[in-house]
PDB file of C-alpha atoms in Angstrom:
ATOM      1  CA  MET A 227      66.081 -55.769  33.439  1.00 56.00           C
ATOM      2  CA  ASN A 228      65.307 -52.245  34.523  1.00 53.00           C
ATOM      3  CA  ARG A 229      62.090 -50.233  33.887  1.00 58.00           C
ATOM      4  CA  ASN A 230      63.413 -48.709  30.734  1.00 58.00           C
ATOM      5  CA  ASP A 231      64.073 -52.148  29.311  1.00 59.00           C
ATOM      6  CA  LEU A 232      60.390 -53.087  29.952  1.00 61.00           C
ATOM      7  CA  ARG A 233      59.447 -50.785  26.903  1.00 63.00           C
ATOM      8  CA  ARG A 234      60.627 -53.479  24.519  1.00 65.00           C
ATOM      9  CA  VAL A 235      58.507 -56.184  26.092  1.00 71.00           C
ATOM     10  CA  ASP A 236      55.082 -56.471  24.474  1.00 76.00           C
ATOM     11  CA  LEU A 237      52.457 -57.197  27.228  1.00 80.00           C
ATOM     12  CA  ASN A 238      50.424 -58.984  24.659  1.00 82.00           C
ATOM     13  CA  LEU A 239      53.137 -61.536  24.491  1.00 86.00           C
ATOM     14  CA  LEU A 240      52.819 -62.260  28.109  1.00 85.00           C
ATOM     15  CA  VAL A 241      49.141 -62.771  27.833  1.00 84.00           C
ATOM     16  CA  ILE A 242      49.674 -65.291  25.083  1.00 88.00           C
ATOM     17  CA  PHE A 243      52.441 -66.966  27.213  1.00 88.00           C
ATOM     18  CA  GLU A 244      50.072 -67.367  30.099  1.00 86.00           C
ATOM     19  CA  THR A 245      47.382 -68.886  27.829  1.00 86.00           C
ATOM     20  CA  LEU A 246      49.748 -71.276  26.235  1.00 88.00           C
ATOM     21  CA  MET A 247      50.918 -72.525  29.607  1.00 87.00           C
ATOM     22  CA  PHE A 248      47.336 -73.449  30.617  1.00 84.00           C
ATOM     23  CA  GLU A 249      46.210 -74.765  27.260  1.00 84.00           C
ATOM     24  CA  LYS A 250      49.378 -76.477  26.139  1.00 86.00           C
ATOM     25  CA  ASN A 251      47.957 -76.440  22.660  1.00 86.00           C
ATOM     26  CA  LEU A 252      48.434 -73.718  19.931  1.00 86.00           C
ATOM     27  CA  THR A 253      44.974 -74.216  18.443  1.00 85.00           C
ATOM     28  CA  ARG A 254      43.043 -74.010  21.765  1.00 84.00           C
ATOM     29  CA  ALA A 255      45.060 -71.007  22.768  1.00 85.00           C
ATOM     30  CA  ALA A 256      44.419 -69.293  19.439  1.00 85.00           C
ATOM     31  CA  GLU A 257      40.717 -69.936  19.935  1.00 83.00           C
ATOM     32  CA  LYS A 258      40.675 -68.523  23.334  1.00 78.00           C
ATOM     33  CA  LEU A 259      42.562 -65.489  22.461  1.00 80.00           C
ATOM     34  CA  PHE A 260      40.524 -64.891  19.303  1.00 79.00           C
ATOM     35  CA  LEU A 261      43.656 -65.058  17.125  1.00 83.00           C
ATOM     36  CA  GLY A 262      44.813 -67.194  14.235  1.00 85.00           C
ATOM     37  CA  GLN A 263      47.090 -70.087  14.880  1.00 87.00           C
ATOM     38  CA  PRO A 264      49.918 -68.559  12.741  1.00 88.00           C
ATOM     39  CA  ALA A 265      49.820 -65.471  15.033  1.00 88.00           C
ATOM     40  CA  VAL A 266      50.160 -67.596  18.109  1.00 88.00           C
ATOM     41  CA  SER A 267      52.970 -69.627  16.668  1.00 89.00           C
ATOM     42  CA  ALA A 268      54.789 -66.409  15.701  1.00 89.00           C
ATOM     43  CA  ALA A 269      54.204 -65.145  19.388  1.00 89.00           C
ATOM     44  CA  LEU A 270      55.599 -68.382  20.711  1.00 90.00           C
ATOM     45  CA  ALA A 271      58.759 -67.956  18.611  1.00 90.00           C
ATOM     46  CA  ARG A 272      59.241 -64.400  20.032  1.00 89.00           C
ATOM     47  CA  LEU A 273      58.602 -65.658  23.589  1.00 89.00           C
ATOM     48  CA  ARG A 274      61.201 -68.337  23.103  1.00 91.00           C
ATOM     49  CA  ASP A 275      63.669 -65.720  21.985  1.00 88.00           C
ATOM     50  CA  LEU A 276      62.698 -63.404  24.861  1.00 86.00           C
ATOM     51  CA  PHE A 277      63.185 -66.034  27.533  1.00 88.00           C
ATOM     52  CA  ASP A 278      65.872 -68.065  25.791  1.00 89.00           C
ATOM     53  CA  ASP A 279      64.052 -71.279  26.472  1.00 90.00           C
ATOM     54  CA  PRO A 280      61.791 -73.614  24.328  1.00 90.00           C
ATOM     55  CA  LEU A 281      59.051 -73.046  26.759  1.00 91.00           C
ATOM     56  CA  LEU A 282      56.778 -75.672  25.279  1.00 90.00           C
ATOM     57  CA  VAL A 283      58.172 -79.034  24.002  1.00 89.00           C
ATOM     58  CA  ARG A 284      56.324 -81.780  22.200  1.00 85.00           C
ATOM     59  CA  ASN A 285      55.273 -84.809  24.264  1.00 81.00           C
ATOM     60  CA  GLY A 286      53.463 -87.334  22.163  1.00 74.00           C
ATOM     61  CA  ARG A 287      50.598 -85.539  20.441  1.00 73.00           C
ATOM     62  CA  GLY A 288      50.595 -82.576  22.803  1.00 75.00           C
ATOM     63  CA  PHE A 289      53.031 -80.158  24.394  1.00 85.00           C
ATOM     64  CA  GLU A 290      54.271 -79.767  27.925  1.00 89.00           C
ATOM     65  CA  PRO A 291      55.982 -76.748  29.561  1.00 90.00           C
ATOM     66  CA  THR A 292      59.510 -76.840  30.402  1.00 92.00           C
ATOM     67  CA  ALA A 293      60.641 -76.364  34.011  1.00 91.00           C
ATOM     68  CA  ARG A 294      61.828 -72.836  33.085  1.00 91.00           C
ATOM     69  CA  ALA A 295      58.387 -71.963  31.611  1.00 90.00           C
ATOM     70  CA  LEU A 296      56.684 -73.112  34.778  1.00 90.00           C
ATOM     71  CA  ALA A 297      59.037 -71.062  36.929  1.00 89.00           C
ATOM     72  CA  ILE A 298      58.359 -68.018  34.724  1.00 88.00           C
ATOM     73  CA  LEU A 299      54.606 -68.550  34.918  1.00 87.00           C
ATOM     74  CA  LYS A 300      54.776 -68.730  38.736  1.00 85.00           C
ATOM     75  CA  GLU A 301      56.551 -65.411  38.930  1.00 84.00           C
ATOM     76  CA  LEU A 302      54.599 -63.684  36.089  1.00 84.00           C
ATOM     77  CA  GLN A 303      50.994 -64.547  37.215  1.00 80.00           C
ATOM     78  CA  PRO A 304      50.824 -62.376  40.373  1.00 78.00           C
ATOM     79  CA  ALA A 305      52.375 -59.444  38.469  1.00 78.00           C
ATOM     80  CA  MET A 306      49.820 -59.807  35.676  1.00 78.00           C
ATOM     81  CA  ASP A 307      46.973 -60.074  38.278  1.00 73.00           C
ATOM     82  CA  THR A 308      48.258 -56.866  39.894  1.00 73.00           C
ATOM     83  CA  ILE A 309      48.335 -54.981  36.520  1.00 74.00           C
ATOM     84  CA  SER A 310      44.937 -56.284  35.547  1.00 71.00           C
ATOM     85  CA  GLY A 311      43.398 -55.320  38.816  1.00 65.00           C
ATOM     86  CA  ALA A 312      44.935 -51.776  38.672  1.00 66.00           C
ATOM     87  CA  VAL A 313      43.634 -51.144  35.120  1.00 66.00           C
ATOM     88  CA  SER A 314      40.209 -52.379  35.956  1.00 61.00           C
ATOM     89  CA  ARG A 315      39.885 -50.264  39.091  1.00 59.00           C
ATOM     90  CA  ALA A 316      40.981 -47.193  37.024  1.00 55.00           C
ATOM     91  CA  ARG A 317      38.019 -47.337  34.783  1.00 64.00           C
ATOM     92  CA  GLU A 318      34.359 -46.295  35.437  1.00 74.00           C
ATOM     93  CA  PHE A 319      31.393 -48.552  34.785  1.00 83.00           C
ATOM     94  CA  ASN A 320      28.137 -47.453  33.437  1.00 90.00           C
ATOM     95  CA  PRO A 321      25.800 -50.425  32.676  1.00 93.00           C
ATOM     96  CA  ALA A 322      23.656 -48.578  30.230  1.00 93.00           C
ATOM     97  CA  THR A 323      26.608 -47.878  27.834  1.00 92.00           C
ATOM     98  CA  ASN A 324      29.018 -50.609  28.722  1.00 91.00           C
ATOM     99  CA  ARG A 325      30.045 -53.136  25.984  1.00 89.00           C
ATOM    100  CA  ASP A 326      32.149 -55.573  28.065  1.00 89.00           C
ATOM    101  CA  THR A 327      32.084 -59.304  27.614  1.00 92.00           C
ATOM    102  CA  PHE A 328      31.327 -61.126  30.872  1.00 94.00           C
ATOM    103  CA  ARG A 329      32.334 -64.847  31.088  1.00 93.00           C
ATOM    104  CA  ILE A 330      30.205 -66.724  33.612  1.00 96.00           C
ATOM    105  CA  GLY A 331      30.420 -70.323  34.648  1.00 95.00           C
ATOM    106  CA  LEU A 332      27.183 -72.012  35.619  1.00 96.00           C
ATOM    107  CA  SER A 333      26.182 -75.462  36.730  1.00 93.00           C
ATOM    108  CA  ASP A 334      23.384 -76.900  34.579  1.00 92.00           C
ATOM    109  CA  ASP A 335      20.734 -76.593  37.387  1.00 93.00           C
ATOM    110  CA  ALA A 336      21.671 -72.860  37.853  1.00 95.00           C
ATOM    111  CA  GLU A 337      21.609 -72.136  34.196  1.00 95.00           C
ATOM    112  CA  PHE A 338      18.219 -73.812  33.774  1.00 94.00           C
ATOM    113  CA  GLY A 339      16.501 -72.708  36.866  1.00 94.00           C
ATOM    114  CA  LEU A 340      18.034 -69.313  37.887  1.00 95.00           C
ATOM    115  CA  PHE A 341      19.843 -67.807  34.871  1.00 96.00           C
ATOM    116  CA  PRO A 342      16.833 -66.654  32.738  1.00 96.00           C
ATOM    117  CA  ALA A 343      15.679 -64.169  35.412  1.00 95.00           C
ATOM    118  CA  LEU A 344      19.319 -62.913  35.782  1.00 97.00           C
ATOM    119  CA  LEU A 345      19.683 -62.573  31.976  1.00 97.00           C
ATOM    120  CA  LYS A 346      16.490 -60.604  31.647  1.00 96.00           C
ATOM    121  CA  GLN A 347      17.649 -58.100  34.206  1.00 96.00           C
ATOM    122  CA  ILE A 348      21.083 -57.728  32.710  1.00 97.00           C
ATOM    123  CA  ARG A 349      19.586 -57.097  29.291  1.00 96.00           C
ATOM    124  CA  GLU A 350      17.438 -54.365  30.809  1.00 96.00           C
ATOM    125  CA  GLU A 351      20.156 -52.577  32.636  1.00 96.00           C
ATOM    126  CA  ALA A 352      23.089 -53.246  30.301  1.00 96.00           C
ATOM    127  CA  PRO A 353      21.758 -53.929  26.808  1.00 96.00           C
ATOM    128  CA  GLU A 354      25.178 -53.685  25.083  1.00 95.00           C
ATOM    129  CA  VAL A 355      27.203 -56.115  27.167  1.00 94.00           C
ATOM    130  CA  VAL A 356      27.876 -59.723  25.941  1.00 94.00           C
ATOM    131  CA  ILE A 357      27.331 -62.737  28.149  1.00 95.00           C
ATOM    132  CA  VAL A 358      29.305 -65.917  27.568  1.00 94.00           C
ATOM    133  CA  VAL A 359      28.094 -68.912  29.679  1.00 95.00           C
ATOM    134  CA  ARG A 360      30.300 -71.806  30.214  1.00 94.00           C
ATOM    135  CA  ARG A 361      29.266 -75.147  31.780  1.00 91.00           C
ATOM    136  CA  VAL A 362      30.960 -75.771  35.095  1.00 91.00           C
ATOM    137  CA  HIS A 363      30.776 -78.126  38.104  1.00 84.00           C
ATOM    138  CA  PHE A 364      32.888 -78.519  41.155  1.00 79.00           C
ATOM    139  CA  LEU A 365      35.659 -80.463  39.378  1.00 80.00           C
ATOM    140  CA  LEU A 366      35.990 -77.815  36.577  1.00 84.00           C
ATOM    141  CA  MET A 367      35.599 -74.518  38.562  1.00 87.00           C
ATOM    142  CA  SER A 368      39.048 -74.120  40.030  1.00 84.00           C
ATOM    143  CA  ALA A 369      40.894 -74.670  36.725  1.00 83.00           C
ATOM    144  CA  MET A 370      38.491 -72.380  34.739  1.00 87.00           C
ATOM    145  CA  LEU A 371      38.893 -69.565  37.326  1.00 86.00           C
ATOM    146  CA  ALA A 372      42.671 -69.922  37.358  1.00 80.00           C
ATOM    147  CA  SER A 373      42.976 -69.813  33.605  1.00 80.00           C
ATOM    148  CA  GLY A 374      40.704 -66.822  33.169  1.00 82.00           C
ATOM    149  CA  GLU A 375      38.115 -68.754  31.145  1.00 86.00           C
ATOM    150  CA  ILE A 376      35.575 -67.468  33.518  1.00 91.00           C
ATOM    151  CA  SER A 377      35.699 -64.493  35.934  1.00 91.00           C
ATOM    152  CA  VAL A 378      32.831 -65.731  38.113  1.00 95.00           C
ATOM    153  CA  GLY A 379      31.156 -69.043  38.636  1.00 95.00           C
ATOM    154  CA  VAL A 380      27.917 -70.414  40.281  1.00 95.00           C
ATOM    155  CA  SER A 381      27.868 -73.974  41.389  1.00 92.00           C
ATOM    156  CA  TYR A 382      28.349 -76.379  44.249  1.00 88.00           C
ATOM    157  CA  THR A 383      32.058 -75.898  44.997  1.00 83.00           C
ATOM    158  CA  THR A 384      34.781 -77.648  46.909  1.00 76.00           C
ATOM    159  CA  GLU A 385      38.502 -76.661  46.496  1.00 74.00           C
ATOM    160  CA  LEU A 386      39.282 -73.244  44.837  1.00 77.00           C
ATOM    161  CA  PRO A 387      42.424 -71.359  43.797  1.00 71.00           C
ATOM    162  CA  ALA A 388      44.224 -69.649  46.532  1.00 70.00           C
ATOM    163  CA  ASN A 389      43.166 -66.116  45.292  1.00 77.00           C
ATOM    164  CA  ALA A 390      39.593 -67.015  44.726  1.00 85.00           C
ATOM    165  CA  LYS A 391      36.617 -65.744  46.870  1.00 89.00           C
ATOM    166  CA  ARG A 392      33.427 -67.499  47.708  1.00 91.00           C
ATOM    167  CA  ARG A 393      29.915 -66.334  48.733  1.00 93.00           C
ATOM    168  CA  LYS A 394      27.021 -68.704  49.593  1.00 93.00           C
ATOM    169  CA  LEU A 395      23.933 -67.803  47.484  1.00 95.00           C
ATOM    170  CA  ARG A 396      21.410 -70.208  48.809  1.00 94.00           C
ATOM    171  CA  GLU A 397      20.918 -73.705  50.425  1.00 91.00           C
ATOM    172  CA  MET A 398      20.255 -76.195  47.841  1.00 87.00           C
ATOM    173  CA  LYS A 399      17.002 -77.841  48.921  1.00 90.00           C
ATOM    174  CA  VAL A 400      15.500 -80.528  46.756  1.00 93.00           C
ATOM    175  CA  LYS A 401      12.160 -81.576  45.371  1.00 95.00           C
ATOM    176  CA  VAL A 402      10.894 -84.861  43.845  1.00 96.00           C
ATOM    177  CA  LEU A 403       9.743 -84.282  40.252  1.00 96.00           C
ATOM    178  CA  ARG A 404       6.888 -86.691  39.239  1.00 95.00           C
ATOM    179  CA  GLY A 405       4.565 -86.959  36.144  1.00 94.00           C
ATOM    180  CA  ASP A 406       1.988 -89.487  37.490  1.00 93.00           C
ATOM    181  CA  ASP A 407      -1.532 -88.588  38.547  1.00 89.00           C
ATOM    182  CA  ARG A 408      -1.646 -90.558  41.745  1.00 90.00           C
ATOM    183  CA  PRO A 409      -3.059 -88.650  44.715  1.00 88.00           C
ATOM    184  CA  GLY A 410      -1.111 -88.102  47.980  1.00 88.00           C
ATOM    185  CA  ALA A 411       2.460 -87.686  48.883  1.00 90.00           C
ATOM    186  CA  LEU A 412       5.178 -90.257  48.230  1.00 93.00           C
ATOM    187  CA  THR A 413       6.126 -92.746  50.858  1.00 95.00           C
ATOM    188  CA  LEU A 414       9.750 -93.820  51.382  1.00 96.00           C
ATOM    189  CA  ASP A 415       8.970 -97.343  50.260  1.00 96.00           C
ATOM    190  CA  GLU A 416       7.352 -95.919  46.990  1.00 96.00           C
ATOM    191  CA  TYR A 417      10.258 -93.581  46.435  1.00 96.00           C
ATOM    192  CA  CYS A 418      12.762 -96.422  46.627  1.00 96.00           C
ATOM    193  CA  SER A 419      10.773 -98.919  44.401  1.00 96.00           C
ATOM    194  CA  ARG A 420       9.991 -96.597  41.582  1.00 96.00           C
ATOM    195  CA  PRO A 421      12.464 -95.954  38.633  1.00 97.00           C
ATOM    196  CA  HIS A 422      14.495 -92.812  38.866  1.00 96.00           C
ATOM    197  CA  ALA A 423      16.098 -90.500  36.479  1.00 95.00           C
ATOM    198  CA  LEU A 424      19.059 -88.205  37.422  1.00 92.00           C
ATOM    199  CA  VAL A 425      21.049 -85.399  35.711  1.00 91.00           C
ATOM    200  CA  SER A 426      24.778 -86.398  35.553  1.00 85.00           C
ATOM    201  CA  PHE A 427      27.375 -84.369  33.900  1.00 77.00           C
ATOM    202  CA  SER A 428      29.887 -87.257  33.893  1.00 74.00           C
ATOM    203  CA  GLY A 429      27.426 -90.111  33.393  1.00 74.00           C
ATOM    204  CA  ASP A 430      27.599 -91.391  37.003  1.00 78.00           C
ATOM    205  CA  LEU A 431      24.547 -93.225  38.310  1.00 82.00           C
ATOM    206  CA  CYS A 432      24.672 -92.114  41.835  1.00 81.00           C
ATOM    207  CA  GLY A 433      24.992 -88.804  43.740  1.00 81.00           C
ATOM    208  CA  ASN A 434      24.435 -87.213  47.203  1.00 84.00           C
ATOM    209  CA  ILE A 435      20.858 -88.442  47.260  1.00 90.00           C
ATOM    210  CA  ASP A 436      22.105 -92.004  47.356  1.00 92.00           C
ATOM    211  CA  ASN A 437      24.466 -91.219  50.228  1.00 90.00           C
ATOM    212  CA  ASP A 438      21.431 -89.887  52.155  1.00 91.00           C
ATOM    213  CA  LEU A 439      19.409 -92.985  51.495  1.00 94.00           C
ATOM    214  CA  ALA A 440      22.478 -95.173  52.443  1.00 93.00           C
ATOM    215  CA  ARG A 441      22.422 -93.750  55.787  1.00 92.00           C
ATOM    216  CA  LEU A 442      18.868 -95.079  56.174  1.00 93.00           C
ATOM    217  CA  ASP A 443      20.089 -98.489  54.838  1.00 95.00           C
ATOM    218  CA  ARG A 444      17.903 -97.793  51.752  1.00 95.00           C
ATOM    219  CA  SER A 445      18.600 -97.291  47.992  1.00 94.00           C
ATOM    220  CA  ARG A 446      16.785 -96.165  44.862  1.00 94.00           C
ATOM    221  CA  ARG A 447      16.617 -97.616  41.402  1.00 94.00           C
ATOM    222  CA  VAL A 448      18.265 -95.302  38.848  1.00 95.00           C
ATOM    223  CA  VAL A 449      17.380 -96.369  35.312  1.00 95.00           C
ATOM    224  CA  LEU A 450      18.356 -93.171  33.425  1.00 94.00           C
ATOM    225  CA  ALA A 451      21.106 -90.561  33.446  1.00 92.00           C
ATOM    226  CA  VAL A 452      20.788 -87.490  31.321  1.00 92.00           C
ATOM    227  CA  PRO A 453      23.368 -84.654  30.857  1.00 88.00           C
ATOM    228  CA  GLN A 454      21.037 -81.704  31.437  1.00 89.00           C
ATOM    229  CA  PHE A 455      17.919 -80.640  33.344  1.00 91.00           C
ATOM    230  CA  SER A 456      15.936 -79.407  30.343  1.00 88.00           C
ATOM    231  CA  GLY A 457      15.290 -82.890  29.174  1.00 89.00           C
ATOM    232  CA  LEU A 458      13.511 -84.109  32.340  1.00 92.00           C
ATOM    233  CA  ARG A 459      10.254 -82.243  31.513  1.00 91.00           C
ATOM    234  CA  SER A 460       9.355 -84.523  28.583  1.00 92.00           C
ATOM    235  CA  ILE A 461      10.968 -87.582  29.955  1.00 93.00           C
ATOM    236  CA  ILE A 462       9.049 -87.624  33.285  1.00 94.00           C
ATOM    237  CA  ALA A 463       5.613 -86.690  31.936  1.00 93.00           C
ATOM    238  CA  GLY A 464       3.065 -89.425  32.136  1.00 93.00           C
ATOM    239  CA  THR A 465       5.530 -92.034  33.601  1.00 95.00           C
ATOM    240  CA  GLU A 466       6.251 -93.621  36.878  1.00 95.00           C
ATOM    241  CA  MET A 467       9.802 -92.282  36.816  1.00 96.00           C
ATOM    242  CA  LEU A 468      10.953 -89.811  39.512  1.00 97.00           C
ATOM    243  CA  ALA A 469      13.719 -87.191  39.529  1.00 96.00           C
ATOM    244  CA  THR A 470      15.172 -85.621  42.687  1.00 95.00           C
ATOM    245  CA  VAL A 471      16.346 -82.201  41.688  1.00 95.00           C
ATOM    246  CA  PRO A 472      17.156 -78.706  43.260  1.00 94.00           C
ATOM    247  CA  ASP A 473      14.030 -76.822  44.138  1.00 93.00           C
ATOM    248  CA  PHE A 474      14.746 -73.877  41.903  1.00 94.00           C
ATOM    249  CA  ALA A 475      15.202 -76.305  38.922  1.00 94.00           C
ATOM    250  CA  ALA A 476      11.930 -78.097  39.860  1.00 95.00           C
ATOM    251  CA  ALA A 477      10.044 -74.804  39.878  1.00 94.00           C
ATOM    252  CA  ALA A 478      11.257 -74.101  36.317  1.00 94.00           C
ATOM    253  CA  LEU A 479      10.490 -77.615  35.109  1.00 94.00           C
ATOM    254  CA  ILE A 480       6.901 -77.830  36.292  1.00 95.00           C
ATOM    255  CA  GLU A 481       5.980 -74.354  35.029  1.00 92.00           C
ATOM    256  CA  GLY A 482       3.165 -74.677  32.449  1.00 90.00           C
ATOM    257  CA  THR A 483       3.016 -78.444  32.786  1.00 91.00           C
ATOM    258  CA  ARG A 484       1.122 -81.167  34.753  1.00 92.00           C
ATOM    259  CA  LEU A 485       4.251 -82.225  36.555  1.00 94.00           C
ATOM    260  CA  ARG A 486       4.371 -81.994  40.271  1.00 94.00           C
ATOM    261  CA  ALA A 487       7.242 -81.276  42.707  1.00 95.00           C
ATOM    262  CA  ASP A 488       6.929 -83.065  46.086  1.00 95.00           C
ATOM    263  CA  ASP A 489       9.032 -82.843  49.179  1.00 94.00           C
ATOM    264  CA  PRO A 490      11.233 -85.916  49.564  1.00 95.00           C
ATOM    265  CA  PRO A 491       9.995 -88.621  52.021  1.00 95.00           C
ATOM    266  CA  PHE A 492      13.177 -88.581  54.023  1.00 93.00           C
ATOM    267  CA  GLU A 493      15.617 -86.101  55.451  1.00 89.00           C
ATOM    268  CA  LEU A 494      18.525 -84.937  53.323  1.00 88.00           C
ATOM    269  CA  VAL A 495      21.808 -83.278  53.925  1.00 82.00           C
ATOM    270  CA  ASN A 496      21.494 -80.108  51.840  1.00 80.00           C
ATOM    271  CA  SER A 497      24.536 -78.540  50.040  1.00 86.00           C
ATOM    272  CA  ASP A 498      25.136 -74.924  49.140  1.00 91.00           C
ATOM    273  CA  LEU A 499      24.872 -73.107  45.841  1.00 93.00           C
ATOM    274  CA  SER A 500      27.864 -70.678  45.889  1.00 93.00           C
ATOM    275  CA  MET A 501      29.256 -67.890  43.865  1.00 95.00           C
ATOM    276  CA  VAL A 502      32.970 -67.889  43.363  1.00 94.00           C
ATOM    277  CA  TRP A 503      35.193 -65.383  41.644  1.00 93.00           C
ATOM    278  CA  SER A 504      38.794 -64.563  41.026  1.00 85.00           C
ATOM    279  CA  GLY A 505      40.499 -62.203  43.511  1.00 82.00           C
ATOM    280  CA  VAL A 506      41.912 -60.357  40.471  1.00 80.00           C
ATOM    281  CA  THR A 507      38.495 -59.061  39.674  1.00 85.00           C
ATOM    282  CA  ASP A 508      37.372 -58.528  43.240  1.00 86.00           C
ATOM    283  CA  ASN A 509      37.383 -54.553  42.872  1.00 84.00           C
ATOM    284  CA  ASP A 510      36.627 -54.368  39.199  1.00 87.00           C
ATOM    285  CA  PRO A 511      33.567 -52.124  38.923  1.00 89.00           C
ATOM    286  CA  ALA A 512      31.908 -54.089  36.142  1.00 91.00           C
ATOM    287  CA  GLU A 513      32.522 -57.512  37.834  1.00 93.00           C
ATOM    288  CA  ARG A 514      31.211 -56.152  41.110  1.00 93.00           C
ATOM    289  CA  TRP A 515      28.151 -54.943  39.352  1.00 95.00           C
ATOM    290  CA  LEU A 516      27.636 -58.426  37.753  1.00 96.00           C
ATOM    291  CA  ARG A 517      28.207 -60.134  41.146  1.00 96.00           C
ATOM    292  CA  SER A 518      25.543 -57.864  42.723  1.00 96.00           C
ATOM    293  CA  LYS A 519      23.054 -58.978  40.025  1.00 97.00           C
ATOM    294  CA  ILE A 520      23.960 -62.697  40.509  1.00 97.00           C
ATOM    295  CA  ILE A 521      23.329 -62.232  44.288  1.00 96.00           C
ATOM    296  CA  GLU A 522      19.994 -60.583  43.699  1.00 95.00           C
ATOM    297  CA  PHE A 523      18.651 -63.073  41.146  1.00 95.00           C
ATOM    298  CA  MET A 524      20.311 -66.261  42.043  1.00 96.00           C
ATOM    299  CA  GLY A 525      20.435 -65.877  45.858  1.00 94.00           C
ATOM    300  CA  GLU A 526      17.972 -66.997  48.514  1.00 88.00           C
ATOM    301  CA  PRO A 527      14.552 -65.428  47.797  1.00 81.00           C
ATOM    302  CA  GLY A 528      13.798 -62.655  50.263  1.00 67.00           C
ATOM    303  CA  ALA A 529      17.402 -62.644  51.587  1.00 59.00           C
TER     304      ALA A 529
END
């Protein structure tokens, strides 16, 4: 196919193709693209004709890409990234008048403890933009960046897509949240003997804190796991229960309450809160502005 032949290829079809390859589901692809399912079905029929391949074949209740579809996706993605980047760099960005939709992935602690101040500033500088927040953690971040569901994410991170970039925002220090009125700091024995609540996205009953305790040949007694930080405020109040949380989440949780946030009675191995983003949007003026705001309001205080 030469450059002239490209005129008969609808770029929208290629965007739909990419989304279908990631979602493997017509309904979810339609929702993500803000299209009706009949429109996506019609686009899939045109794509099958264009590439002379079924592309998606039914496998049980779902669909799976054909080998040919996966090969096309591998060749197509870098080209689409290049086009997207070129178009983005060509436009100007004025936060006061811009009406973009930003899709941000946030871990629950970052959303609860750091996002409100960031959102307030964004609303002041760019009142017409739309913010869509998606819940992420280190297991979801890579796939959501690769699929374009988010353009930037803030969380503890591990593996990332090859074209992703990462910047450390702050060291994740922790505090022990408590709602009792006992005077004095916690001892290690008291910390280990009292009941604990933790925030667990997956419902697990252990985390990095337990690894740190295990190095001291100690353990804690977890009696409750909740899916988000906001619930801890009422759960901990007036009880013997403890919760070990990031310092920025603790600051938000104790504000306007009688809760306290103590230093832990043992040494911990701190992790990092990082911002990660797709290399495709690295030079996009709007995304660069958004990342600068994230650094300013989610980064280390005074940095």
